[in-house]
mmCIF file of C-alpha atoms in Angstrom:
data_model
loop_
_atom_site.group_PDB
_atom_site.id
_atom_site.type_symbol
_atom_site.label_atom_id
_atom_site.label_comp_id
_atom_site.label_asym_id
_atom_site.label_seq_id
_atom_site.Cartn_x
_atom_site.Cartn_y
_atom_site.Cartn_z
ATOM 1 C CA MET N 125 98.993 123.703 114.040
ATOM 2 C CA ASN N 126 101.294 120.687 114.874
ATOM 3 C CA TRP N 127 98.423 118.385 114.379
ATOM 4 C CA ILE N 128 98.105 119.334 110.845
ATOM 5 C CA ILE N 129 102.156 119.242 110.558
ATOM 6 C CA LEU N 130 101.836 115.116 111.814
ATOM 7 C CA ILE N 131 98.809 114.476 109.514
ATOM 8 C CA ILE N 132 100.672 115.785 106.605
ATOM 9 C CA ALA N 133 103.831 113.734 107.864
ATOM 10 C CA GLY N 134 101.714 110.768 107.659
ATOM 11 C CA LEU N 135 100.037 111.399 104.113
ATOM 12 C CA PHE N 136 104.330 111.503 103.086
ATOM 13 C CA GLU N 137 104.533 108.325 104.991
ATOM 14 C CA VAL N 138 101.699 107.287 102.633
ATOM 15 C CA GLY N 139 103.887 108.418 99.881
ATOM 16 C CA PHE N 140 106.978 106.551 100.664
ATOM 17 C CA THR N 141 105.289 103.599 100.592
ATOM 18 C CA THR N 142 103.789 103.951 97.408
ATOM 19 C CA CYS N 143 106.906 105.110 95.822
ATOM 20 C CA LEU N 144 108.721 101.768 97.170
ATOM 21 C CA GLU N 145 106.161 99.833 95.607
ATOM 22 C CA LYS N 146 105.932 101.454 92.275
ATOM 23 C CA ALA N 147 110.116 101.047 92.670
ATOM 24 C CA LYS N 148 109.547 97.465 92.858
ATOM 25 C CA GLU N 149 107.412 96.956 89.847
ATOM 26 C CA THR N 150 109.663 98.991 87.607
ATOM 27 C CA SER N 151 112.909 98.978 86.113
ATOM 28 C CA GLY N 152 116.324 100.502 84.891
ATOM 29 C CA MET N 153 115.961 104.765 85.126
ATOM 30 C CA THR N 154 112.157 104.504 86.522
ATOM 31 C CA ALA N 155 112.681 102.496 88.664
ATOM 32 C CA LEU N 156 115.709 105.147 90.130
ATOM 33 C CA PHE N 157 112.729 107.777 89.554
ATOM 34 C CA TRP N 158 110.547 105.743 91.718
ATOM 35 C CA LEU N 159 113.461 105.429 94.774
ATOM 36 C CA ILE N 160 114.605 109.443 94.638
ATOM 37 C CA GLY N 161 110.633 109.951 95.360
ATOM 38 C CA PHE N 162 110.963 107.345 97.800
ATOM 39 C CA PHE N 163 114.211 109.285 99.348
ATOM 40 C CA ILE N 164 112.736 112.639 99.157
ATOM 41 C CA THR N 165 108.976 111.666 100.793
ATOM 42 C CA MET N 166 110.801 109.273 103.606
ATOM 43 C CA SER N 167 113.272 112.522 105.034
ATOM 44 C CA THR N 168 109.991 114.932 105.006
ATOM 45 C CA SER N 169 108.406 112.714 106.605
ATOM 46 C CA LEU N 170 110.830 112.477 109.019
ATOM 47 C CA TYR N 171 111.447 116.002 109.601
ATOM 48 C CA LEU N 172 107.635 116.606 109.980
ATOM 49 C CA LEU N 173 107.284 114.052 112.492
ATOM 50 C CA TYR N 174 109.992 115.388 114.379
ATOM 51 C CA ARG N 175 108.730 119.352 114.066
ATOM 52 C CA ALA N 176 105.199 117.655 115.080
ATOM 53 C CA THR N 177 106.614 116.141 118.272
ATOM 54 C CA LEU N 178 108.138 119.424 119.443
ATOM 55 C CA THR N 179 104.755 120.176 120.996
ATOM 56 C CA LEU N 180 103.291 116.616 121.045
ATOM 57 C CA PRO N 181 104.056 113.683 123.087
ATOM 58 C CA MET N 182 106.109 111.636 121.255
ATOM 59 C CA GLY N 183 104.091 108.026 121.826
ATOM 60 C CA THR N 184 100.670 109.600 120.512
ATOM 61 C CA ALA N 185 102.579 111.969 117.763
ATOM 62 C CA TYR N 186 104.507 108.236 116.394
ATOM 63 C CA ALA N 187 100.954 106.232 116.846
ATOM 64 C CA VAL N 188 99.151 108.559 114.924
ATOM 65 C CA TRP N 189 102.157 109.044 112.391
ATOM 66 C CA THR N 190 101.690 105.092 111.659
ATOM 67 C CA GLY N 191 98.239 104.779 111.641
ATOM 68 C CA ILE N 192 97.885 107.607 108.646
ATOM 69 C CA GLY N 193 100.645 105.779 106.872
ATOM 70 C CA ALA N 194 98.672 102.435 107.638
ATOM 71 C CA VAL N 195 95.345 103.604 106.540
ATOM 72 C CA GLY N 196 97.117 105.677 103.438
ATOM 73 C CA THR N 197 98.498 102.780 102.424
ATOM 74 C CA VAL N 198 96.142 100.378 102.755
ATOM 75 C CA ILE N 199 93.786 102.285 100.710
ATOM 76 C CA VAL N 200 96.105 102.924 98.443
ATOM 77 C CA GLY N 201 97.096 99.456 97.880
ATOM 78 C CA ILE N 202 92.961 98.341 97.390
ATOM 79 C CA VAL N 203 92.617 101.860 94.909
ATOM 80 C CA PHE N 204 95.992 101.520 92.637
ATOM 81 C CA PHE N 205 97.597 98.217 93.283
ATOM 82 C CA LYS N 206 94.438 96.064 93.478
ATOM 83 C CA GLU N 207 94.887 94.291 97.240
ATOM 84 C CA PRO N 208 91.979 92.109 98.560
ATOM 85 C CA ALA N 209 89.500 94.808 100.246
ATOM 86 C CA ASP N 210 87.776 91.796 102.213
ATOM 87 C CA PHE N 211 85.005 92.617 105.678
ATOM 88 C CA TRP N 212 88.122 91.675 107.909
ATOM 89 C CA ARG N 213 90.557 94.171 106.673
ATOM 90 C CA LEU N 214 88.072 97.090 105.810
ATOM 91 C CA PHE N 215 86.716 96.628 109.881
ATOM 92 C CA PHE N 216 90.189 96.588 110.983
ATOM 93 C CA ILE N 217 91.298 99.473 109.202
ATOM 94 C CA VAL N 218 87.380 101.172 110.291
ATOM 95 C CA THR N 219 88.919 99.929 114.071
ATOM 96 C CA LEU N 220 92.592 102.544 113.568
ATOM 97 C CA ILE N 221 91.020 105.411 112.361
ATOM 98 C CA SER N 222 88.757 105.190 115.049
ATOM 99 C CA SER N 223 92.307 104.731 117.975
ATOM 100 C CA ILE N 224 93.629 107.943 115.530
ATOM 101 C CA VAL N 225 91.011 110.056 116.518
ATOM 102 C CA GLY N 226 90.281 108.929 119.891
ATOM 103 C CA LEU N 227 94.513 109.775 120.398
ATOM 104 C CA LYS N 228 93.834 113.559 119.526
ATOM 105 C CA PHE N 229 90.219 113.451 121.745
ATOM 106 C CA VAL N 230 92.810 112.564 124.844
ATOM 107 C CA SER N 231 95.960 113.962 123.718
ATOM 108 C CA HIS N 232 96.274 117.911 125.442
#
């Protein structure tokens, strides 16, 4: 169950980085809306990370949380913000995903 909580926490990390990017692109009340979304998703992500670390090793949980956030943020950037998707960028994302899966298998 705590692995599921950790994955959800990582997805909320993707949410807060996306809100941050959208806030940067807008102004006025729209930017405020995105900043409120940023604080809500950031708080939720950190709370869920805390919950996951109650039974998972801190180092593993943190590495998986940041890995999910990094991979998800890159994917959102490529799909929604037209960031580059060259070979090396995708190669290292696959490497990062492999590392996250590896940590799951070696953690007790």
